[in-house]
Tab-separated table of C-alpha atoms in Angstrom:
chain	number	residue	atom	x	y	z
T	26	MET	CA	159.955	144.530	129.789
T	27	SER	CA	158.038	145.475	126.640
T	28	ARG	CA	158.723	142.059	125.143
T	29	PHE	CA	157.263	140.456	128.272
T	30	LEU	CA	154.134	142.656	128.083
T	31	ASN	CA	153.671	141.857	124.393
T	32	ALA	CA	153.923	138.142	125.128
T	33	LEU	CA	151.379	138.515	127.919
T	34	ASP	CA	148.974	140.409	125.612
T	35	ASN	CA	149.362	137.730	122.935
T	36	SER	CA	148.601	135.047	125.489
T	37	LYS	CA	145.457	136.882	126.626
T	38	LEU	CA	144.349	137.309	122.974
T	39	LEU	CA	144.925	133.616	122.313
T	40	ILE	CA	142.872	132.705	125.357
T	41	ARG	CA	140.005	134.971	124.181
T	42	VAL	CA	140.080	133.353	120.702
T	43	GLN	CA	140.039	129.903	122.268
T	44	TRP	CA	137.029	130.828	124.406
T	45	LEU	CA	135.222	132.152	121.326
T	46	ILE	CA	135.907	128.888	119.512
T	47	ILE	CA	134.651	126.894	122.491
T	48	ALA	CA	131.482	129.007	122.659
T	49	ALA	CA	130.859	128.539	118.920
T	50	LEU	CA	131.343	124.766	119.209
T	51	PHE	CA	128.986	124.693	122.189
T	52	LEU	CA	126.294	126.513	120.204
T	53	LEU	CA	126.768	124.136	117.261
T	54	ALA	CA	126.419	121.186	119.624
T	55	LEU	CA	123.167	122.658	120.995
T	56	PHE	CA	121.776	123.068	117.463
T	57	ALA	CA	122.779	119.476	116.610
T	58	VAL	CA	121.091	118.088	119.726
T	59	ASP	CA	117.926	120.082	118.991
T	60	GLY	CA	117.919	118.830	115.395
T	61	LEU	CA	118.250	115.229	116.529
T	62	ARG	CA	115.451	115.743	119.034
T	63	ARG	CA	113.159	117.100	116.309
T	64	ALA	CA	114.067	114.428	113.739
T	65	PRO	CA	111.536	111.587	113.328
T	66	ALA	CA	112.412	108.362	115.097
T	67	ALA	CA	111.410	106.389	111.988
T	68	MET	CA	110.920	107.241	108.324
T	69	ASP	CA	108.490	105.484	106.004
T	70	LEU	CA	110.229	104.844	102.675
T	71	HIS	CA	108.822	102.641	99.902
T	72	ILE	CA	111.460	101.557	97.385
T	73	PRO	CA	110.105	100.757	93.886
T	74	PRO	CA	111.024	97.266	92.655
T	75	ASP	CA	112.680	98.474	89.425
T	76	LEU	CA	115.748	100.614	90.124
T	77	SER	CA	117.409	100.034	86.755
T	78	GLN	CA	116.876	103.691	85.815
T	79	GLY	CA	117.133	105.082	89.325
T	80	ALA	CA	114.324	106.498	91.407
T	81	ILE	CA	113.450	109.519	93.520
T	82	VAL	CA	111.959	108.355	96.801
T	83	HIS	CA	109.894	110.643	99.018
T	84	PRO	CA	109.034	109.750	102.617
T	85	GLY	CA	105.483	108.405	102.885
T	86	GLN	CA	104.981	108.139	99.103
T	87	VAL	CA	104.003	104.662	97.879
T	88	PRO	CA	104.952	103.834	94.253
T	89	GLU	CA	102.163	102.227	92.244
T	90	PRO	CA	104.155	99.015	91.549
T	91	ASN	CA	104.396	98.516	95.321
T	92	VAL	CA	100.632	98.974	95.687
T	93	TYR	CA	100.017	96.362	92.990
T	94	THR	CA	102.475	93.883	94.518
T	95	PHE	CA	100.964	94.350	97.978
T	96	ALA	CA	97.450	93.624	96.688
T	97	LEU	CA	98.624	90.569	94.734
T	98	VAL	CA	100.579	89.002	97.595
T	99	ILE	CA	97.850	89.476	100.216
T	100	TRP	CA	95.134	88.231	97.829
T	101	GLN	CA	97.248	85.185	96.967
T	102	GLN	CA	97.649	84.341	100.632
T	103	LEU	CA	93.923	84.650	101.272
T	104	ASN	CA	93.257	82.262	98.388
T	105	ARG	CA	95.870	79.708	99.390
T	106	TRP	CA	94.243	76.651	100.953
T	107	ALA	CA	97.019	74.108	101.216
T	108	ASN	CA	95.073	71.187	102.715
T	109	ASP	CA	91.424	71.838	103.541
T	110	GLY	CA	89.547	75.024	102.693
T	111	GLU	CA	87.172	74.505	105.610
T	112	LYS	CA	90.091	75.106	107.988
T	113	ASP	CA	92.601	76.945	105.831
T	114	TYR	CA	90.381	79.787	104.572
T	115	GLY	CA	89.509	81.019	108.044
T	116	GLN	CA	93.103	80.624	109.202
T	117	GLN	CA	94.363	82.660	106.248
T	118	ILE	CA	91.879	85.443	106.974
T	119	TYR	CA	93.065	85.516	110.586
T	120	ALA	CA	96.748	85.460	109.570
T	121	MET	CA	96.288	88.333	107.096
T	122	ALA	CA	94.063	90.384	109.442
T	123	PRO	CA	96.713	93.111	110.088
T	124	TYR	CA	96.768	93.784	106.331
T	125	LEU	CA	92.975	94.001	105.941
T	126	THR	CA	90.531	96.792	106.735
T	127	PRO	CA	87.624	95.914	109.072
T	128	ALA	CA	85.217	96.115	106.113
T	129	CYS	CA	87.378	93.685	104.141
T	130	ARG	CA	87.491	91.243	107.054
T	131	ASP	CA	83.689	91.356	107.233
T	132	GLN	CA	83.426	90.790	103.467
T	133	LEU	CA	85.756	87.802	103.646
T	134	GLY	CA	83.882	86.447	106.666
T	135	ASP	CA	80.628	86.552	104.700
T	136	ASP	CA	82.353	84.831	101.774
T	137	LEU	CA	83.677	82.153	104.130
T	138	THR	CA	80.178	81.514	105.490
T	139	GLY	CA	78.626	81.423	102.013
T	140	LYS	CA	81.208	78.980	100.668
T	141	ALA	CA	80.796	76.740	103.712
T	142	ASN	CA	76.992	76.683	103.283
T	143	ARG	CA	77.387	75.769	99.615
T	144	GLY	CA	79.853	72.990	100.380
T	145	GLU	CA	82.709	74.712	98.542
T	146	LEU	CA	85.330	74.369	101.281
T	147	ASN	CA	85.388	70.913	102.817
T	148	GLY	CA	88.409	68.975	101.582
T	149	ARG	CA	89.284	71.501	98.881
T	150	THR	CA	92.641	73.026	98.100
T	151	ARG	CA	92.917	76.336	96.278
T	152	ALA	CA	95.708	78.284	94.635
T	153	LEU	CA	95.638	81.686	92.955
T	154	ALA	CA	98.354	83.004	90.662
T	155	GLU	CA	98.855	85.978	88.409
T	156	ILE	CA	98.120	85.098	84.776
T	157	ALA	CA	101.430	84.661	82.974
T	158	GLY	CA	102.345	87.727	80.963
T	159	GLN	CA	99.796	89.948	82.698
T	160	SER	CA	101.781	91.350	85.579
T	161	TYR	CA	102.022	94.962	86.712
T	162	ALA	CA	101.319	97.714	84.202
T	163	PRO	CA	100.473	101.365	84.936
T	164	SER	CA	96.921	100.753	83.710
T	165	ARG	CA	96.371	98.216	86.503
T	166	VAL	CA	96.663	100.744	89.344
T	167	ARG	CA	94.459	103.823	89.514
T	168	ARG	CA	94.717	106.423	92.265
T	169	GLU	CA	91.169	107.255	93.369
T	170	ALA	CA	92.086	109.724	96.119
T	171	ALA	CA	94.910	110.481	98.518
T	172	GLY	CA	95.923	107.137	100.010
T	173	ILE	CA	93.321	105.134	98.032
T	174	TRP	CA	94.067	103.010	94.956
T	175	ARG	CA	92.072	100.668	92.763
T	176	VAL	CA	94.064	97.621	91.649
T	177	THR	CA	93.040	95.260	88.845
T	178	LEU	CA	94.333	91.690	89.202
T	179	ASP	CA	93.962	89.147	86.412
T	180	THR	CA	94.373	85.761	88.056
T	181	GLU	CA	94.254	82.029	87.459
T	182	ILE	CA	92.463	79.957	90.102
T	183	THR	CA	92.803	76.214	90.581
T	184	GLU	CA	90.859	74.120	93.094
T	185	THR	CA	91.135	70.397	93.793
T	186	LEU	CA	89.046	67.955	95.796
T	187	LEU	CA	90.519	64.609	96.842
T	188	GLY	CA	93.315	65.142	94.352
T	189	GLN	CA	90.962	65.847	91.448
T	190	GLN	CA	90.731	69.284	89.829
T	191	VAL	CA	87.230	70.695	90.304
T	192	LYS	CA	87.816	74.310	89.236
T	193	HIS	CA	90.163	76.064	86.838
T	194	SER	CA	89.162	79.593	85.930
T	195	TYR	CA	90.557	82.986	85.008
T	196	VAL	CA	89.183	85.791	87.148
T	197	ARG	CA	89.632	89.560	87.189
T	198	TYR	CA	89.441	91.091	90.660
T	199	PRO	CA	88.828	94.813	91.191
T	200	LEU	CA	90.462	95.458	94.565
T	201	ARG	CA	90.963	98.555	96.665
T	202	VAL	CA	94.114	99.320	98.644
T	203	VAL	CA	94.248	102.073	101.262
T	204	ARG	CA	96.814	103.701	103.510
T	205	TYR	CA	96.475	102.020	106.900
T	206	GLN	CA	99.031	103.129	109.466
T	207	VAL	CA	97.394	101.525	112.480
T	208	ASP	CA	99.862	98.969	113.860
T	209	PRO	CA	103.399	99.343	112.442
T	210	GLU	CA	104.609	96.377	114.486
T	211	LYS	CA	102.241	93.975	112.741
T	212	ASN	CA	101.879	95.859	109.455
T	213	PRO	CA	105.086	97.746	108.615
T	214	TYR	CA	103.903	98.525	105.072
T	215	GLY	CA	101.252	101.026	106.144
T	216	LEU	CA	98.823	99.609	103.571
T	217	ALA	CA	95.668	97.521	103.845
T	218	LEU	CA	93.493	95.615	101.428
T	219	ASP	CA	89.914	96.871	101.352
T	220	CYS	CA	88.724	93.925	99.240
T	221	VAL	CA	86.260	94.344	96.350
T	222	PRO	CA	84.534	97.757	96.396
T	223	ARG	CA	80.812	97.845	97.114
T	224	GLY	CA	78.716	97.451	93.981
T	225	GLU	CA	81.440	95.601	92.061
T	226	ALA	CA	82.261	91.913	91.681
T	227	PRO	CA	84.941	89.664	90.213
T	228	ILE	CA	84.404	88.660	86.593
T	229	ARG	CA	85.489	85.624	84.600
T	230	ILE	CA	87.775	86.565	81.724
T	231	ASP	CA	89.462	85.091	78.690
T	232	PRO	CA	93.218	85.490	79.370
T	233	LYS	CA	93.987	85.969	75.650
T	234	GLU	CA	91.482	88.810	75.361
T	235	ALA	CA	92.746	90.399	78.567
T	236	GLY	CA	96.337	90.232	77.284
T	237	ALA	CA	95.302	91.777	73.967
T	238	GLN	CA	93.515	94.578	75.816
T	239	ASP	CA	96.636	95.332	77.862
T	240	ALA	CA	98.783	95.384	74.725
T	241	ALA	CA	96.360	97.734	72.953
T	242	THR	CA	96.331	100.066	75.958
T	243	LYS	CA	100.127	100.253	76.038
T	244	GLU	CA	100.423	100.711	72.260
T	245	ALA	CA	97.887	103.526	72.142
T	246	GLY	CA	99.500	105.285	75.092
T	247	SER	CA	96.104	105.516	76.720
T	248	LYS	CA	95.726	107.800	79.687
T	249	VAL	CA	93.173	105.493	81.283
T	250	ARG	CA	94.670	104.210	84.514
T	251	ALA	CA	92.701	100.972	84.789
T	252	PRO	CA	91.335	98.615	82.128
T	253	ALA	CA	87.580	98.799	81.750
T	254	PRO	CA	85.889	95.548	82.778
T	255	PRO	CA	84.601	93.755	79.668
T	256	ALA	CA	80.865	93.451	79.259
T	257	PRO	CA	79.495	90.126	80.474
T	258	ASP	CA	79.304	87.563	77.653
T	259	SER	CA	80.242	83.963	77.036
T	260	SER	CA	83.857	84.558	78.080
T	261	SER	CA	83.394	87.351	80.622
T	262	GLN	CA	80.732	87.128	83.261
T	263	LEU	CA	80.084	87.938	86.871
T	264	ILE	CA	80.982	85.003	89.068
T	265	LYS	CA	81.081	83.760	92.596
T	266	HIS	CA	84.791	83.426	93.135
């Protein structure tokens, strides 16, 4: 009889332990469901292009190389007129609109009108490229405030008319890039080009001098985050780009 009672007590104890385990698992499941409910549906991660030495990535943080690349690619597209600038320039502005601030769109619209009035679009093709050897460097991106960067692009511009080259120049553009999380479907990068800041303008440069300036900045370990625009002279002057 005692052996039967002991077996019955052990069975009751086992059942209690099993119920405790079930209750604990139920609570863990509730915590997991609540955590999933609170977790963001999407996470904004910007991966730097150079991972040779590894990288620490924080949600929402945009590495400066990505800011530079974004500005270069969008500016290249805006300055790519494959067939006829009179049609292509406006189409490129429209196509890049999700990546432009309203102020930048207005600035480009004014530039489009000015070029058309001066006869600088009809029948022209245009291509813009980064000057060879003058790609991203830390000095080319300067953080002005939270979510605002100034980017310096040194570019080579070529224009043709009826198959003949009519322009070949080297131009430095001071551009502004801002955080712009307005329409993730059309602009998943969360960045927008704010064009050339008010009061500034593109300048014509000598690519050899610009390259020497970059090399001197790197060698001296300068803390200046953006190269100072050279004073206007015979090789560096304000231009209509």
